[in-house]
Every structure is written in structure tokens, then in C-alpha cells.
Short mmCIF file of C-alpha atoms and ligand atoms in Angstrom, two decimals:
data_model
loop_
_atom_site.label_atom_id
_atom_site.label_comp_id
_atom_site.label_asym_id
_atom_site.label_seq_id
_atom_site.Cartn_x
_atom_site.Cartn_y
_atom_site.Cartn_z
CA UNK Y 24 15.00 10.22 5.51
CA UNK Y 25 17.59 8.11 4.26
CA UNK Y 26 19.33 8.53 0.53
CA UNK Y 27 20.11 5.01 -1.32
CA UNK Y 28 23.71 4.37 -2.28
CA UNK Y 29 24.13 4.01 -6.22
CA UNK Y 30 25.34 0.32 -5.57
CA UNK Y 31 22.18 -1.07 -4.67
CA UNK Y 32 20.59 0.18 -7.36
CA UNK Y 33 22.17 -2.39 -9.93
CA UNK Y 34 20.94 -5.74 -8.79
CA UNK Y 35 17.68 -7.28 -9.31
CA UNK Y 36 14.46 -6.95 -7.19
CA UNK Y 37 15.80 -10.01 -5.12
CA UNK Y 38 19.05 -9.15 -4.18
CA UNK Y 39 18.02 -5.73 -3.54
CA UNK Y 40 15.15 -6.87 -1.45
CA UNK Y 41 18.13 -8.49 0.82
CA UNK Y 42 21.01 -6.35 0.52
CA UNK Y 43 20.31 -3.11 0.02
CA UNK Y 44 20.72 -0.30 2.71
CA UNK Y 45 21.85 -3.46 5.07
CA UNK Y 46 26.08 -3.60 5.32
CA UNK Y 47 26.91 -5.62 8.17
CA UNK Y 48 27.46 -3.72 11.07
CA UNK Y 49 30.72 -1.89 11.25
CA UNK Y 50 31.13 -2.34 14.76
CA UNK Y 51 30.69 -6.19 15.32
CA UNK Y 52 30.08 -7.29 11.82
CA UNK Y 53 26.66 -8.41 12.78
CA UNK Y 54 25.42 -9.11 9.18
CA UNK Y 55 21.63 -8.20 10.51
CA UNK Y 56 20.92 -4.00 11.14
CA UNK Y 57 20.88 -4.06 14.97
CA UNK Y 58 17.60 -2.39 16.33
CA UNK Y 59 19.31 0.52 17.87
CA UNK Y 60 16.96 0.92 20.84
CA UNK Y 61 17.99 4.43 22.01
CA UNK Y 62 16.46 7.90 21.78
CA UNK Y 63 19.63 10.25 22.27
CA UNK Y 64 23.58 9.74 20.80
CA UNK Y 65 26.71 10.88 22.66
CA UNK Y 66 28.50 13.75 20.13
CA UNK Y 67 31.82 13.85 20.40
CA UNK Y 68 32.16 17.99 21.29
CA UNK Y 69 30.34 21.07 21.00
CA UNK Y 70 28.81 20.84 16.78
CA UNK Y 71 30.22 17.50 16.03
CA UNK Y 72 28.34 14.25 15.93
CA UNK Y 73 28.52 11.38 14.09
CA UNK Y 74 25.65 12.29 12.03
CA UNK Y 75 22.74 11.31 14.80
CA UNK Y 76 21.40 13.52 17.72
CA UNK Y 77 18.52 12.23 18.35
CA UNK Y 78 16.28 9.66 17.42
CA UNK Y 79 13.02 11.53 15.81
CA UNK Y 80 15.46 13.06 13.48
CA UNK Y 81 17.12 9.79 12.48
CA UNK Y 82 18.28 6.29 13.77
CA UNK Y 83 20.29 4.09 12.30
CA UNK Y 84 17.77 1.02 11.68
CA UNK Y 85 15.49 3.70 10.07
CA UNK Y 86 18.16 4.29 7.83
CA UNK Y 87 18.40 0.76 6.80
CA UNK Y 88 14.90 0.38 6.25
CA UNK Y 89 14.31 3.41 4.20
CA UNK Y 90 17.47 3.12 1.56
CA UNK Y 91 16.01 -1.02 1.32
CA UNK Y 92 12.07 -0.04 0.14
CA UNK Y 93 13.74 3.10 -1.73
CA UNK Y 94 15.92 0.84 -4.12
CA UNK Y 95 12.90 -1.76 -4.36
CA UNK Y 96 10.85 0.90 -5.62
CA UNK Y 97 13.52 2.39 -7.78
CA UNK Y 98 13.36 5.81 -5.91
CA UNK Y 99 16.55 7.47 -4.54
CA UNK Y 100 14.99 8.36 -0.83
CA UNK Y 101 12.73 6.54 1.41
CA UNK Y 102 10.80 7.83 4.69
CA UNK Y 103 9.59 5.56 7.33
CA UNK Y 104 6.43 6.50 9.17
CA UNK Y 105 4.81 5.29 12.07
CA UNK Y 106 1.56 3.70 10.28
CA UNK Y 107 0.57 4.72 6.28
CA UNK Y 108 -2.04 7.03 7.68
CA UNK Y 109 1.15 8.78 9.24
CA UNK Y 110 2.57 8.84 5.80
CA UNK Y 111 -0.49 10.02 3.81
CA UNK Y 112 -0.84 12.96 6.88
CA UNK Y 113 2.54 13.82 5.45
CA UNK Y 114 1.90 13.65 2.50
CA UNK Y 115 -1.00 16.06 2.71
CA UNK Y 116 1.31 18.57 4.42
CA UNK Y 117 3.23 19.31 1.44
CA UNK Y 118 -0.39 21.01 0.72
CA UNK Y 119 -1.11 24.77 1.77
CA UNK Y 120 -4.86 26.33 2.92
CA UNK Y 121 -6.82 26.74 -0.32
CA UNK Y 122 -5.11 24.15 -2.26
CA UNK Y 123 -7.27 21.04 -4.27
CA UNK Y 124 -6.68 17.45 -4.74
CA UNK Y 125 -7.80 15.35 -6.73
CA UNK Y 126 -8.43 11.77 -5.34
CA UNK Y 127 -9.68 8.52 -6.34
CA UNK Y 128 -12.80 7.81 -5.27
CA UNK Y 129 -12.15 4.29 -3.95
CA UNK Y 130 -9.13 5.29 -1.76
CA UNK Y 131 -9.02 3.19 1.42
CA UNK Y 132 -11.56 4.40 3.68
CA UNK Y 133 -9.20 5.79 6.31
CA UNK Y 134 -7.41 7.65 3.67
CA UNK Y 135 -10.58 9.28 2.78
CA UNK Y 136 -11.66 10.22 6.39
CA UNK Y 137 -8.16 11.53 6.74
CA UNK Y 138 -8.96 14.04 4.00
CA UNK Y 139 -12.43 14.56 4.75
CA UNK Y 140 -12.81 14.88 8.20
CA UNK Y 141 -9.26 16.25 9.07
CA UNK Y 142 -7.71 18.27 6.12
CA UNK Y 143 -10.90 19.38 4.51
CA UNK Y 144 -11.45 21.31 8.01
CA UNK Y 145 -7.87 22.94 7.77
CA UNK Y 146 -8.28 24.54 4.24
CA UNK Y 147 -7.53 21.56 1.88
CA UNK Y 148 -10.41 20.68 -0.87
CA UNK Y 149 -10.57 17.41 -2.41
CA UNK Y 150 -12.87 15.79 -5.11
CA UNK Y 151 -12.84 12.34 -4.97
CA UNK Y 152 -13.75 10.79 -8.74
CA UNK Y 153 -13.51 7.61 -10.64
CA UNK Y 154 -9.32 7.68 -11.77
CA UNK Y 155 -10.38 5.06 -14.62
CA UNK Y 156 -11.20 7.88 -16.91
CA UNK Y 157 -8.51 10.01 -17.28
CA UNK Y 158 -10.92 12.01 -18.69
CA UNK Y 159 -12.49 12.49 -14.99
CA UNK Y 160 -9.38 13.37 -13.65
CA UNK Y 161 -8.85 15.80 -16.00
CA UNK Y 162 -12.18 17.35 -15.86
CA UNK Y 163 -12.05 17.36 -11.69
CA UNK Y 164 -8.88 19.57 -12.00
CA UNK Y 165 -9.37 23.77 -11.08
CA UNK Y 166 -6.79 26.47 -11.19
CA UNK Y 167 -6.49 25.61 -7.60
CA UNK Y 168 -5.59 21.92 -8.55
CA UNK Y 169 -1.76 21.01 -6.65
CA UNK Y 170 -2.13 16.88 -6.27
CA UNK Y 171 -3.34 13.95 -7.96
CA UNK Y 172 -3.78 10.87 -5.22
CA UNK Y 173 -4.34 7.59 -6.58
CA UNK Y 174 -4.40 3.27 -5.07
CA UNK Y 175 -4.09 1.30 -7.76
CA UNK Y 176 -5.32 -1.30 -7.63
CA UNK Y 177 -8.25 0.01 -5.66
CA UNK Y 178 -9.20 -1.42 -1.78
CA UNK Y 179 -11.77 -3.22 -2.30
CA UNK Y 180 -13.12 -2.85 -5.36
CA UNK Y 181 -9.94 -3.91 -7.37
CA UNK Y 182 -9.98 -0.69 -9.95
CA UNK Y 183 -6.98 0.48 -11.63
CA UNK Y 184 -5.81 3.70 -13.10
CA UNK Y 185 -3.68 4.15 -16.29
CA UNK Y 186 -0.69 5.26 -14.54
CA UNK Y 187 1.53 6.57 -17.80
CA UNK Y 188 -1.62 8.86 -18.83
CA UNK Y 189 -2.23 9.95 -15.02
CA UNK Y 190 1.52 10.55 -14.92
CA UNK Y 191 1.35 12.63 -18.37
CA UNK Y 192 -1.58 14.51 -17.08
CA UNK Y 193 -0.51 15.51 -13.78
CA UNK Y 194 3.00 16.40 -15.60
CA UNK Y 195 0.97 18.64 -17.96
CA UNK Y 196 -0.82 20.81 -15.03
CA UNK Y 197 2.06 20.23 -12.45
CA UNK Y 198 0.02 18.58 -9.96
CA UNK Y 199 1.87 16.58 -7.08
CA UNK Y 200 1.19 12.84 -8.40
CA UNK Y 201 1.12 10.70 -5.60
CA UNK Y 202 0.26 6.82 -5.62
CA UNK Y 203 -0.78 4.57 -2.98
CA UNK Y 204 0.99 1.16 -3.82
CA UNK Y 205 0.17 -0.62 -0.82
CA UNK Y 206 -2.05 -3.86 -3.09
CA UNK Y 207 0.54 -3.92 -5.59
CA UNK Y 208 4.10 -3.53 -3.82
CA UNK Y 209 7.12 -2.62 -5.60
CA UNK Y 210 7.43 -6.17 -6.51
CA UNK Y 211 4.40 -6.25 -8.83
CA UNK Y 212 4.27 -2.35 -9.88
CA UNK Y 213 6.79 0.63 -9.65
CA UNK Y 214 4.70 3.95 -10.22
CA UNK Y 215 7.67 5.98 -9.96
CA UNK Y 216 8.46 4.53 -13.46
CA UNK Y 217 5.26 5.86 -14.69
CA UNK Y 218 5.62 9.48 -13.73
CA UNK Y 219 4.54 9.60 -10.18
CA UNK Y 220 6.35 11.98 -7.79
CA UNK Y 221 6.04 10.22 -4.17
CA UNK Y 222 4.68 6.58 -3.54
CA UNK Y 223 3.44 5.44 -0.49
CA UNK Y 224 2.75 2.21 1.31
CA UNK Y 225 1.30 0.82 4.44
CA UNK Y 226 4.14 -1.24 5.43
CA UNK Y 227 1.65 -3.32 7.89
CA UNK Y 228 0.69 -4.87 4.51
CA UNK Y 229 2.62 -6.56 2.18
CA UNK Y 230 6.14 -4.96 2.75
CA UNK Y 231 6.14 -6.99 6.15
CA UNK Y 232 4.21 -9.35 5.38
CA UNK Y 233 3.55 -10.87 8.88
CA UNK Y 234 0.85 -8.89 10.54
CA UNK Y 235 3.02 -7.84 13.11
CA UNK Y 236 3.67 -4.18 12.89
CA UNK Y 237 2.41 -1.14 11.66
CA UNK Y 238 4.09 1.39 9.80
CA UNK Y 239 4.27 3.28 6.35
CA UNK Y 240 6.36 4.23 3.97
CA UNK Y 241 6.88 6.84 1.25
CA UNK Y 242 9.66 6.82 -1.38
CA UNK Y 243 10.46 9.63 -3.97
CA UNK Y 244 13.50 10.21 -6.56
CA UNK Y 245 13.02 14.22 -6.10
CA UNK Y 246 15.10 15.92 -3.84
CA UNK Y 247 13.43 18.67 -2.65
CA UNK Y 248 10.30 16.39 -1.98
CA UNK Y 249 12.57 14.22 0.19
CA UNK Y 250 13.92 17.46 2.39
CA UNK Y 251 10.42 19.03 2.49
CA UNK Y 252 9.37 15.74 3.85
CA UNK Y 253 11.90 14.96 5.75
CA UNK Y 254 11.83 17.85 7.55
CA UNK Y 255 7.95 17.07 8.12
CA UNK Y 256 9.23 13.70 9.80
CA UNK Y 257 11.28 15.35 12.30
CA UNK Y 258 8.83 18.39 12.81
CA UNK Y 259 6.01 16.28 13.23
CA UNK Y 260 7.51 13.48 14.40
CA UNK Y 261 4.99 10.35 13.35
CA UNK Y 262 8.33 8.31 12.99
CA UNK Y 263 8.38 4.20 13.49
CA UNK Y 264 10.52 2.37 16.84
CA UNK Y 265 13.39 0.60 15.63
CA UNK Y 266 12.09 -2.28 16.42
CA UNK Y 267 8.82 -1.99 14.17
CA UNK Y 268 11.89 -1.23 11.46
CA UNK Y 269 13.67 -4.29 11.77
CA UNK Y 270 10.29 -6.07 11.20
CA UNK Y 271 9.83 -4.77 8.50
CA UNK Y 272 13.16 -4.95 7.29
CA UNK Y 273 12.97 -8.79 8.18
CA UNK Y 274 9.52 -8.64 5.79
CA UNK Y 275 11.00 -7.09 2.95
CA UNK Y 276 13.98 -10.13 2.19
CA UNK Y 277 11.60 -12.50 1.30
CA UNK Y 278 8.94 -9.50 -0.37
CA UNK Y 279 9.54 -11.02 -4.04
CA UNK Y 280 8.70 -14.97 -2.66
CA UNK Y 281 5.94 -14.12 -0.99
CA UNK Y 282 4.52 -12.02 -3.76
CA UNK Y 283 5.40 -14.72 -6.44
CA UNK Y 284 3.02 -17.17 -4.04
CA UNK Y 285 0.05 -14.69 -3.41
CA UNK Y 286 -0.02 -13.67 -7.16
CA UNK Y 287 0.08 -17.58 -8.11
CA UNK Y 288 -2.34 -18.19 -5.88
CA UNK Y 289 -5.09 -15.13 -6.06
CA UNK Y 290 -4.87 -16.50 -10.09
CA UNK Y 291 -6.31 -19.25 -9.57
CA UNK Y 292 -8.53 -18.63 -6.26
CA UNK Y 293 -10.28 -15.76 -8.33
CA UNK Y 294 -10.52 -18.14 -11.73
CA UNK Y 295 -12.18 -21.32 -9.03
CA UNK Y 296 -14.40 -18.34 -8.06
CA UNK Y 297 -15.47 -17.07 -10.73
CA UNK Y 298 -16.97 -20.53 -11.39
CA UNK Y 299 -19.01 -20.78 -8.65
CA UNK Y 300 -22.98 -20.56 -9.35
CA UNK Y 301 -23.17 -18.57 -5.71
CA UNK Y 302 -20.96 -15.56 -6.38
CA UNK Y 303 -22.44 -12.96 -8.68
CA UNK Y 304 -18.67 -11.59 -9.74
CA UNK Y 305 -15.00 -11.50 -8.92
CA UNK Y 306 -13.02 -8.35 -9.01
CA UNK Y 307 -9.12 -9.37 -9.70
CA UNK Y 308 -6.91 -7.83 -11.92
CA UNK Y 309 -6.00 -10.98 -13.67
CA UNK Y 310 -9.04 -12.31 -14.73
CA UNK Y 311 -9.78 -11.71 -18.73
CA UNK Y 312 -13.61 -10.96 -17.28
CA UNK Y 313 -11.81 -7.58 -15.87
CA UNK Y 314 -12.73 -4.53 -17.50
CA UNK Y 315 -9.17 -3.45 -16.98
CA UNK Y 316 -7.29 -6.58 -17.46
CA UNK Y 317 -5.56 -5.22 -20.55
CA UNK Y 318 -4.21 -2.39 -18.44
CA UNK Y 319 -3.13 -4.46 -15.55
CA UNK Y 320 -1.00 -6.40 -17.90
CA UNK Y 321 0.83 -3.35 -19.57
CA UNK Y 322 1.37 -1.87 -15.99
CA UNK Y 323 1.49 -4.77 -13.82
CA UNK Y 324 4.01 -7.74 -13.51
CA UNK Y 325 1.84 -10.08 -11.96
CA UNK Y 326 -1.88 -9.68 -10.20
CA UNK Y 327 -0.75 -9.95 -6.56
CA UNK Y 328 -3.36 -11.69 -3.83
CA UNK Y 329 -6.35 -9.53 -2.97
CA UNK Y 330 -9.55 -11.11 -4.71
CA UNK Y 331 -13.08 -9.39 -3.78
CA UNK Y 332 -16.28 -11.07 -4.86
CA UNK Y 333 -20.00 -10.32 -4.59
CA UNK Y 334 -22.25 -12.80 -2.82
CA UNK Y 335 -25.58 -10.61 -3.21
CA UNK Y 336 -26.99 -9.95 0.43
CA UNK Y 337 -25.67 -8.93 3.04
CA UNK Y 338 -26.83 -12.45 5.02
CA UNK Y 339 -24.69 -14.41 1.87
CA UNK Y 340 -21.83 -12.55 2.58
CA UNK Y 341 -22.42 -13.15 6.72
CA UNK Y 342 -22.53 -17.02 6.01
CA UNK Y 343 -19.66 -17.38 4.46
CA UNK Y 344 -17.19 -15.01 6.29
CA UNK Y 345 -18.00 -16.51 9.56
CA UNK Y 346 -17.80 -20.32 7.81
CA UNK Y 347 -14.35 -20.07 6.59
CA UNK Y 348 -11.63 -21.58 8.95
CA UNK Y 349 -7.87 -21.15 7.55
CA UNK Y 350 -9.47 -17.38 6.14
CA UNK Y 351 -9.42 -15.75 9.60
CA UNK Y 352 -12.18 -12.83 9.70
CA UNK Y 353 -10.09 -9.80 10.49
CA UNK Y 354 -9.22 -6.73 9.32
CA UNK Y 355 -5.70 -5.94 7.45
CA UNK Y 356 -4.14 -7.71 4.74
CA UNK Y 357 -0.75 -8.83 3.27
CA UNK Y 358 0.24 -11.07 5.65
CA UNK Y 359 1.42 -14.77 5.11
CA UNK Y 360 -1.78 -15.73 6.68
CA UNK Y 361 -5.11 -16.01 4.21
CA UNK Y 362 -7.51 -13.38 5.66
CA UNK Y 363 -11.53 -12.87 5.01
CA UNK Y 364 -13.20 -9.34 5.35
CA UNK Y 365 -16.45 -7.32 4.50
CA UNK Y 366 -15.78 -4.21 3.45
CA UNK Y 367 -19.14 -2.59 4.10
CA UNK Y 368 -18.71 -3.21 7.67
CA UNK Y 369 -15.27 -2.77 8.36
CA UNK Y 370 -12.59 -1.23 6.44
CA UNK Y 371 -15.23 0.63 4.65
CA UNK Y 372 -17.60 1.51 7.33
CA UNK Y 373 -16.24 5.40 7.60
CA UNK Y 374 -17.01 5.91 3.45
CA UNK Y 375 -20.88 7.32 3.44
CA UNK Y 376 -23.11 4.75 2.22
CA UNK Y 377 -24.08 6.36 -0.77
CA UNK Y 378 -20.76 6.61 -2.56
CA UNK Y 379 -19.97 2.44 -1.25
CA UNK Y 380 -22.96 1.50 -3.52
CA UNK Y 381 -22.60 3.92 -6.33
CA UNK Y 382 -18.94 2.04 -6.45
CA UNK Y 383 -20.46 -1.25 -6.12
CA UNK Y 384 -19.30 -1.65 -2.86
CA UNK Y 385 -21.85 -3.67 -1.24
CA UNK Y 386 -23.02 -5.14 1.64
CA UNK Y 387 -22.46 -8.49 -0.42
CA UNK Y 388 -19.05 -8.05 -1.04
CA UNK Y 389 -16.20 -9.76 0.58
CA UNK Y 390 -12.80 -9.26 0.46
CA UNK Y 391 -9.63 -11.92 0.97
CA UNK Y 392 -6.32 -11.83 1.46
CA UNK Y 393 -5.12 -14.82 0.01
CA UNK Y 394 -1.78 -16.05 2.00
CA UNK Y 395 0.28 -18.11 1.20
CA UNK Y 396 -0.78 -21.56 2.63
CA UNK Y 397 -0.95 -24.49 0.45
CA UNK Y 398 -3.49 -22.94 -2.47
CA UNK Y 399 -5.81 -26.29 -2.59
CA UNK Y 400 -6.23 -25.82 1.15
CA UNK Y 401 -7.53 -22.38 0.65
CA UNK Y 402 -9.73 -23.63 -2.16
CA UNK Y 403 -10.97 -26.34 0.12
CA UNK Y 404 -11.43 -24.03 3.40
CA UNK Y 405 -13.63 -21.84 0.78
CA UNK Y 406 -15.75 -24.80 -1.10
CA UNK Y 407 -16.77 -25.90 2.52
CA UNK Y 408 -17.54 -22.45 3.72
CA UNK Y 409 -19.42 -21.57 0.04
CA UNK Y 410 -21.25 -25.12 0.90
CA UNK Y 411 -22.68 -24.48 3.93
CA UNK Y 412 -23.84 -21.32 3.71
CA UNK Y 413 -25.86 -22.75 0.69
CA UNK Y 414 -27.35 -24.85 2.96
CA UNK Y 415 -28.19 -22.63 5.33
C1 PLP X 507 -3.99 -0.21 5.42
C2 PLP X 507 -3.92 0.74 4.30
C3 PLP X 507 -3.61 2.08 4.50
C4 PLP X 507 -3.39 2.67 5.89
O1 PLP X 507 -2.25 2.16 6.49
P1 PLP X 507 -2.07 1.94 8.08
O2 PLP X 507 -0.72 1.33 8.17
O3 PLP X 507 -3.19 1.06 8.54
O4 PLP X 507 -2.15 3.30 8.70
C5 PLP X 507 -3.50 2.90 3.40
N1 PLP X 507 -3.73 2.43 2.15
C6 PLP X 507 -4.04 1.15 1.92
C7 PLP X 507 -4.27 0.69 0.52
C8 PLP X 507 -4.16 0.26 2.98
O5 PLP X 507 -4.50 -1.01 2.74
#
């Protein structure tokens, strides 16, 4: 756990994104964090160290990375884990045996198994419901109520929740509000602004941006979250390398272009979409067709680049993930590269069937990660892919 210096607080997204938690290194004056590959520090006598012992408890380009996402999400301390999962599982610790959360319904699906299959065994309940309605949320709640978890947007169905009222309610019965802002990043939505207590992110995603890690994160402005966590860090110990870090450390400079380019282009992939006779609809936060659109304005700065749409079968949906050639068919999403996915059968494939369809998660639906290649390239790769499976 790592505390962000007032000072890099002041700028703007960009600078932060670049400066803060990064002083060149006192040493050498390397301007880059070195990735301190070690797993032990010499102290200097008996009780005094220089503030590192050993490397589960802290390490220096750690540090670095967690004061950087804390001041992009406007928090005071940021945790790095080894993958979001990691974070999440910490997240659920704060929890005791008999406690209930409340959880959106359309969590990502490993989020949900992590609940389900892991901490529902070890004493935890959970209701998962539909965070649209506040009204739900409220209505899920019990006496034994401790945590609100939300993703907003949703994975893949592109859902939002009111954050201000979620905030206002979970204030109101003292839950632990937690959101999942992997889709959006801190560049596009700050939920800490809105009344949420911790934030979390899978860092393989957007923060850096280049498909080459994995990691999470989770940022807070309350101290005695941070120590309670902190301490779960280091007694758990589901902590990042420093070199997985400084990758993501390298992603999060250019966090606020990339996002400017994804959001520019998701606009207008999902608008071309939308057009097309083939696709039944397009879930994306920007389109005026959204149910929520007025929502993602007020809490949103921009729309980011995850666009799902429905194709209708299951054999649609085949065609024209396995037609596209710049979309690569993979799992994950967030990187510079555009992606192509089908929820039913992969990120989704833990979530029981049932509660996929009653979502309107189904086994038409496909799911991209729009990069940020040249957009009419992307629009081209797709009008050849929607063409042929047509034809087909
Ligand atoms: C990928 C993802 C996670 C899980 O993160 P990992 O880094 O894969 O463990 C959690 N939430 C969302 C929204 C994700 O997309």
C-alpha cells in the first residue's frame, strides 16, 4: 500500500497519469521507476531499515505504481494485486462469516464464481440483482447487509448503475460500496467522487493497455480501509512482480490518449452498427437508443470502447467472430489491439445459463474491444466479416 503525496493531486488527469508517484530515481536520477527485482533489503542494524524488509510487504516499483492509479482515481491510497480477481479476493476479506452482499447481477463472470463458488462456501451470502433500480438494491438489502458491489458499465451487457443514488444508499445503511471500474477507467469515470468506498480494476485491461500483464488494482481515500487492506496484501500475499508494475506503470502515461481514441472510436463503431440490417441491437453507453444514455452522460465523461451487439443465433454470432481479421478472437480486453469475443462461451461460460438469458446475454451476442487502429479499418475488417457471414 502506498499513500499519494498531496502534490500530485493538483494537476490534471494527464500530467498525473505521467508524473505522479514517479520522481526520478534518487540514486542515479533515472527519470523511469527502476523495476527493483529483489525479494529481501539489507537494514542498516538491529530495528532500522530504510522503510523495506521484504518484498511481499512492499517494493519500491509497487510504490510507484500504486500512488500513480491512486491520484488518477482521486483516492489517497492505492494497492497493487497480482490479477483483479486477487483484488476482488481482498476485497471480500474485509467481510466476516454471516455477512451479505449485495452484487450486481452482471458482474464479470469470474467475479461471480469467486463469490459463489469460493466465499459463499466460507460463510459469505450474496444476492446478485439488477443495480439499475436502486429500488432492487434497496429491497435486496437484510440486517445482515455489509457491501454493495457494483461494474459499471456492466461486462458484457453494457448496464450502468446510478452511482450518486447507490452511493447515497449504501451511505444510508453503511454498507461497504465497492465499484468495479475496470470498462470505464479513471479516465472516463471516478466512483470515488460518487460515494464509493474502494474501487477496483483489472489492470490487465485498460490501465495497461497492452495485453501484456496481469494485475489489479484497488484505490480508496479511507484510511482504515487502506491498513485493513494492506495488511491483507502482506498477510495474504497475492502481490504483483515488479516487473508486471512497471508495465503497467508504462500503460498508465499514455491511459488518457488511448482512452480519448477508444471512446472516439466505440462512438462511431456502435452508431455504423447500429445501422446494420444483420444485428438485432447494440449495447453502448453512448448511443441515444440506450436506455441509460441519460445517466451515462451525467456520470460519464466519455463512452470508452467496449461495444456488444446481438446477431440472433448462436451460428450468426460464429460467422462473424471467426470472419473478422484485425478483431483477433480472444479473450481480455483494453488493449491497443481491437479484440472480438462471445460471451456465452467464454468470459461468461462459468454464469449458469439461466441468469445469461434472463440478462439478455445470449448465445448471439458478441462482444469487441475496439483498439485503437485506424477506426475506418475496423469498420472495414467488420463490413467484410458482417458480409460474408451473410453469405454464408
Ligand atoms: C478481467 C476483469 C476482471 C478480472 O481481472 P483479472 O485481472 O483477469 O483477474 C474483473 N472485472 C472486470 C470488469 C474484468 O474485465
Amino acid at each position: 500500500m502506498a499513500r499519494v503525496h498531496d502534490d500530485d493531486l493538483r494537476h490534471g488527469f494527464a500530467t498525473r497519469a505521467i508524473h505522479a508517484g514517479q520522481a526520478p530515481d534518487p540514486t542515479t536520477g533515472a527519470i523511469m521507476p527502476p523495476i527493483y527485482q529483489t525479494s529481501t533489503y539489507v537494514q542498516d542494524g538491529l530495528g532500522r531499515h530504510r522503510g523495506f524488509e521484504y518484498a511481499r510487504t512492499r517494493n519500491p516499483t509497487r510504490d510507484a505504481l500504486e500512488r500513480n492509479v491512486a491520484a488518477l482515481e482521486g483516492g489517497r491510497h492505492g494497492l497493487a494485486w497480482a490479477s483483479g480477481l486477487a483484488a476482488t479476493d481482498a476485497i471480500l476479506k474485509l467481510l466476516s462469516a454471516g455477512d451479505h452482499v449485495v452484487c450486481g447481477e452482471n458482474v464479470y463472470g469470474g467475479t461471480h464464481r469467486l463469490m459463489q463458488q469460493i466465499f459463499a462456501r466460507l460463510g459469505l451470502a450474496f444476492s446478485f440483482v439488477d443495480t439499475r433500480d436502486p429500488e432492487i438494491i434497496d429491497r435486496a438489502c437484510t440486517p445482515a447487509t455489509r457491501m454493495l458491489f457494483v461494474e459499471t458499465p456492466t461486462n458484457p451487457m453494457m448496464r450502468l448503475t446510478d452511482l450518486a443514488t447507490a452511493g447515497r444508499l449504501a451511505r444510508e445503511r453503511q454498507l461497504l460500496f465497492v465499484v468495479d471500474n475496470t470498462f470505464a477507467t479513471p479516465y472516463l469515470q471516478n466512483p470515488l467522487a460518487f460515494g464509493a468506498d474502494l474501487v477496483m480494476h483489472s489492470s490487465t485491461k485498460y490501465l495497461n493497455g497492452h495485453s501484456d500483464m496481469v494485475g489489479g488494482m484497488i484505490v480508496t481515500a479511507r484510511d482504515d480501509l487502506a491498513e485493513r487492506l494492506a495488511f491483507l496484501q502482506n498477510a495474504s500475499g497475492a502481490v504483483p512482480g515488479p516487473m508486471d508494475c512497471w508495465l503497467a506503470l508504462r500503460g498508465t502515461k499514455t491511459l488518457p490518449l488511448r482512452m480519448a481514441r477508444h471512446d472516439q472510436s466505440g462512438r462511431r463503431i456502435a452508431g455504423w452498427l447500429s445501422e446494420r440490417s444483420e444485428v438485432q441491437r447494440v449495447y453502448y453507453p453512448g448511443l441515444p437508443t440506450h436506455e441509460q444514455h441519460e445517466l451515462a452522460c451525467r456520470q460519464m465523461r466519455g463512452f470508452g470502447g467496449m461495444v456488444s451487439f446481438d446477431l440472433g443465433s448462436l451460428e450468426g454470432a460464429r460467422r462473424v467472430v471467426e470472419a473478422t481479421r484485425i478483431f483477433a478472437f480472444a479473450e481480455s480486453l483494453g488493449g491497443v489491439e481491437s479484440l472480438i469475443g462471445h460471451p456465452a462461451s467464454m468470459t461468461h461460460a462459468s454464469v449458469p445459463r439461466a441468469m445469461r438469458e434472463g440478462m439478455g446475454l445470449t448465445d448471439g451476442l458478441v462482444r469487441l474491444s475496439v483498439g485503437i487502429e485506424d477506426p475506418d479499418d475496423l469498420i472495414a475488417d467488420l463490413r467484410q466479416a458482417l458480409d460474408r457471414a451473410g453469405k454464408a
